[in-house]
């Protein structure tokens, strides 16, 4: 696999270079590319979404009204999820979202990405920076 070397200042072709066929001539594996993109995207997630549970809501612990005698449904707290200002039932909690893929799989995905870019003429080799 061959590529032109371009001058960094002018952009003119100044030479020719032989590229490794195992890196720039590999078969494009879309399944590995998808796994690598998902793996890298997960690291951008903070995983800090949180809502208050029953113990964290600042509310009175007094029973709102008597258990019997009103004809209304029994209530034990004003911090319940059905009250305004109450806790959120089954809300999000902070957690780790990280996954891992094998190093060989990740390396194969990078080779596949470089091969895809090279086949689309989107790889530029420069002489120096």
Short mmCIF file of C-alpha atoms in Angstrom, two decimals:
data_model
loop_
_atom_site.label_atom_id
_atom_site.label_comp_id
_atom_site.label_asym_id
_atom_site.label_seq_id
_atom_site.Cartn_x
_atom_site.Cartn_y
_atom_site.Cartn_z
CA UNK A 1 0.00 0.00 0.00
CA UNK A 2 1.53 3.30 -1.13
CA UNK A 3 0.77 6.91 -0.24
CA UNK A 4 2.06 10.32 -1.25
CA UNK A 5 4.05 12.38 1.25
CA UNK A 6 2.89 15.98 1.22
CA UNK A 7 4.73 19.07 2.33
CA UNK A 8 3.21 20.52 5.48
CA UNK A 9 3.80 24.14 4.39
CA UNK A 10 2.77 23.98 0.72
CA UNK A 11 0.69 20.80 0.42
CA UNK A 12 2.70 19.65 -2.61
CA UNK A 13 3.68 16.01 -3.06
CA UNK A 14 7.35 15.57 -2.09
CA UNK A 15 7.69 11.79 -2.04
CA UNK A 16 6.24 8.36 -1.79
CA UNK A 17 5.95 6.08 1.25
CA UNK A 18 5.16 2.39 1.72
CA UNK A 19 2.44 1.87 4.38
CA UNK A 20 1.90 -1.28 6.40
CA UNK A 21 -0.70 -3.46 4.66
CA UNK A 22 -1.91 -4.94 7.97
CA UNK A 23 -2.90 -1.46 9.18
CA UNK A 24 -3.99 0.44 6.07
CA UNK A 25 -5.10 -2.50 3.93
CA UNK A 26 -7.14 -4.49 6.43
CA UNK A 27 -10.75 -5.50 5.88
CA UNK A 28 -13.24 -2.97 7.29
CA UNK A 29 -15.18 -4.54 10.16
CA UNK A 30 -18.25 -2.44 10.88
CA UNK A 31 -19.15 -4.55 13.91
CA UNK A 32 -15.80 -3.79 15.56
CA UNK A 33 -16.09 -0.11 14.67
CA UNK A 34 -19.49 0.02 16.36
CA UNK A 35 -18.13 -1.65 19.51
CA UNK A 36 -15.18 0.76 19.69
CA UNK A 37 -17.37 3.84 19.18
CA UNK A 38 -19.76 2.63 21.89
CA UNK A 39 -16.82 1.90 24.23
CA UNK A 40 -15.34 5.38 23.75
CA UNK A 41 -18.73 7.10 24.02
CA UNK A 42 -19.49 5.49 27.37
CA UNK A 43 -16.47 7.22 28.90
CA UNK A 44 -18.12 10.59 28.18
CA UNK A 45 -21.12 9.74 30.34
CA UNK A 46 -20.89 11.18 33.82
CA UNK A 47 -23.28 8.74 35.50
CA UNK A 48 -24.20 11.36 38.11
CA UNK A 49 -27.96 11.65 37.56
CA UNK A 50 -29.68 11.43 40.93
CA UNK A 51 -33.01 12.04 42.65
CA UNK A 52 -33.90 12.09 46.32
CA UNK A 53 -35.29 9.03 48.04
CA UNK A 54 -37.61 8.99 51.07
CA UNK A 55 -34.84 9.54 53.63
CA UNK A 56 -33.29 12.48 51.76
CA UNK A 57 -36.45 14.60 51.32
CA UNK A 58 -36.70 17.40 53.87
CA UNK A 59 -40.25 17.11 55.17
CA UNK A 60 -42.05 16.66 58.44
CA UNK A 61 -42.29 13.19 59.95
CA UNK A 62 -45.70 13.97 61.45
CA UNK A 63 -48.63 11.90 60.25
CA UNK A 64 -50.74 14.19 58.00
CA UNK A 65 -54.08 13.20 59.59
CA UNK A 66 -55.63 10.46 61.69
CA UNK A 67 -55.65 6.93 60.35
CA UNK A 68 -59.42 6.50 60.76
CA UNK A 69 -62.50 8.69 60.83
CA UNK A 70 -62.07 10.92 57.74
CA UNK A 71 -63.23 8.55 55.03
CA UNK A 72 -60.04 9.26 53.07
CA UNK A 73 -57.22 6.94 52.15
CA UNK A 74 -54.66 6.43 54.88
CA UNK A 75 -51.50 8.53 54.65
CA UNK A 76 -48.32 8.19 56.65
CA UNK A 77 -46.04 10.91 55.30
CA UNK A 78 -46.09 14.12 53.29
CA UNK A 79 -42.82 13.13 51.61
CA UNK A 80 -44.42 10.42 49.47
CA UNK A 81 -43.95 10.39 45.71
CA UNK A 82 -47.56 11.40 45.06
CA UNK A 83 -47.15 14.70 46.95
CA UNK A 84 -45.64 17.87 45.50
CA UNK A 85 -42.11 18.11 46.88
CA UNK A 86 -42.02 14.42 47.72
CA UNK A 87 -39.40 11.89 46.73
CA UNK A 88 -39.11 10.26 43.31
CA UNK A 89 -40.02 6.59 43.23
CA UNK A 90 -37.45 4.45 41.37
CA UNK A 91 -35.54 7.53 40.18
CA UNK A 92 -32.01 7.51 38.76
CA UNK A 93 -29.08 6.86 41.09
CA UNK A 94 -25.37 7.55 40.47
CA UNK A 95 -23.68 4.49 39.00
CA UNK A 96 -20.77 3.44 36.83
CA UNK A 97 -21.65 2.86 33.19
CA UNK A 98 -18.24 1.61 32.08
CA UNK A 99 -17.84 -1.42 29.92
CA UNK A 100 -14.66 -2.98 28.62
CA UNK A 101 -13.58 -4.61 25.39
CA UNK A 102 -10.51 -6.73 24.75
CA UNK A 103 -7.37 -4.88 23.68
CA UNK A 104 -7.08 -7.04 20.54
CA UNK A 105 -10.64 -6.14 19.54
CA UNK A 106 -9.98 -2.42 20.11
CA UNK A 107 -6.74 -2.56 18.13
CA UNK A 108 -8.52 -4.36 15.28
CA UNK A 109 -11.19 -1.64 15.31
CA UNK A 110 -8.53 1.09 15.05
CA UNK A 111 -6.87 -0.76 12.15
CA UNK A 112 -10.28 -1.11 10.50
CA UNK A 113 -10.95 2.63 10.90
CA UNK A 114 -7.56 3.54 9.42
CA UNK A 115 -8.17 1.17 6.51
CA UNK A 116 -11.59 2.69 5.85
CA UNK A 117 -10.19 6.23 5.90
CA UNK A 118 -7.29 5.23 3.63
CA UNK A 119 -9.63 3.58 1.12
CA UNK A 120 -11.68 6.82 1.03
CA UNK A 121 -8.50 8.92 0.43
CA UNK A 122 -8.90 10.69 3.75
CA UNK A 123 -5.41 9.90 5.10
CA UNK A 124 -2.71 12.50 4.47
CA UNK A 125 0.96 11.74 5.18
CA UNK A 126 3.06 14.87 5.83
CA UNK A 127 6.83 15.24 5.76
CA UNK A 128 7.12 17.03 9.12
CA UNK A 129 5.06 19.12 11.53
#
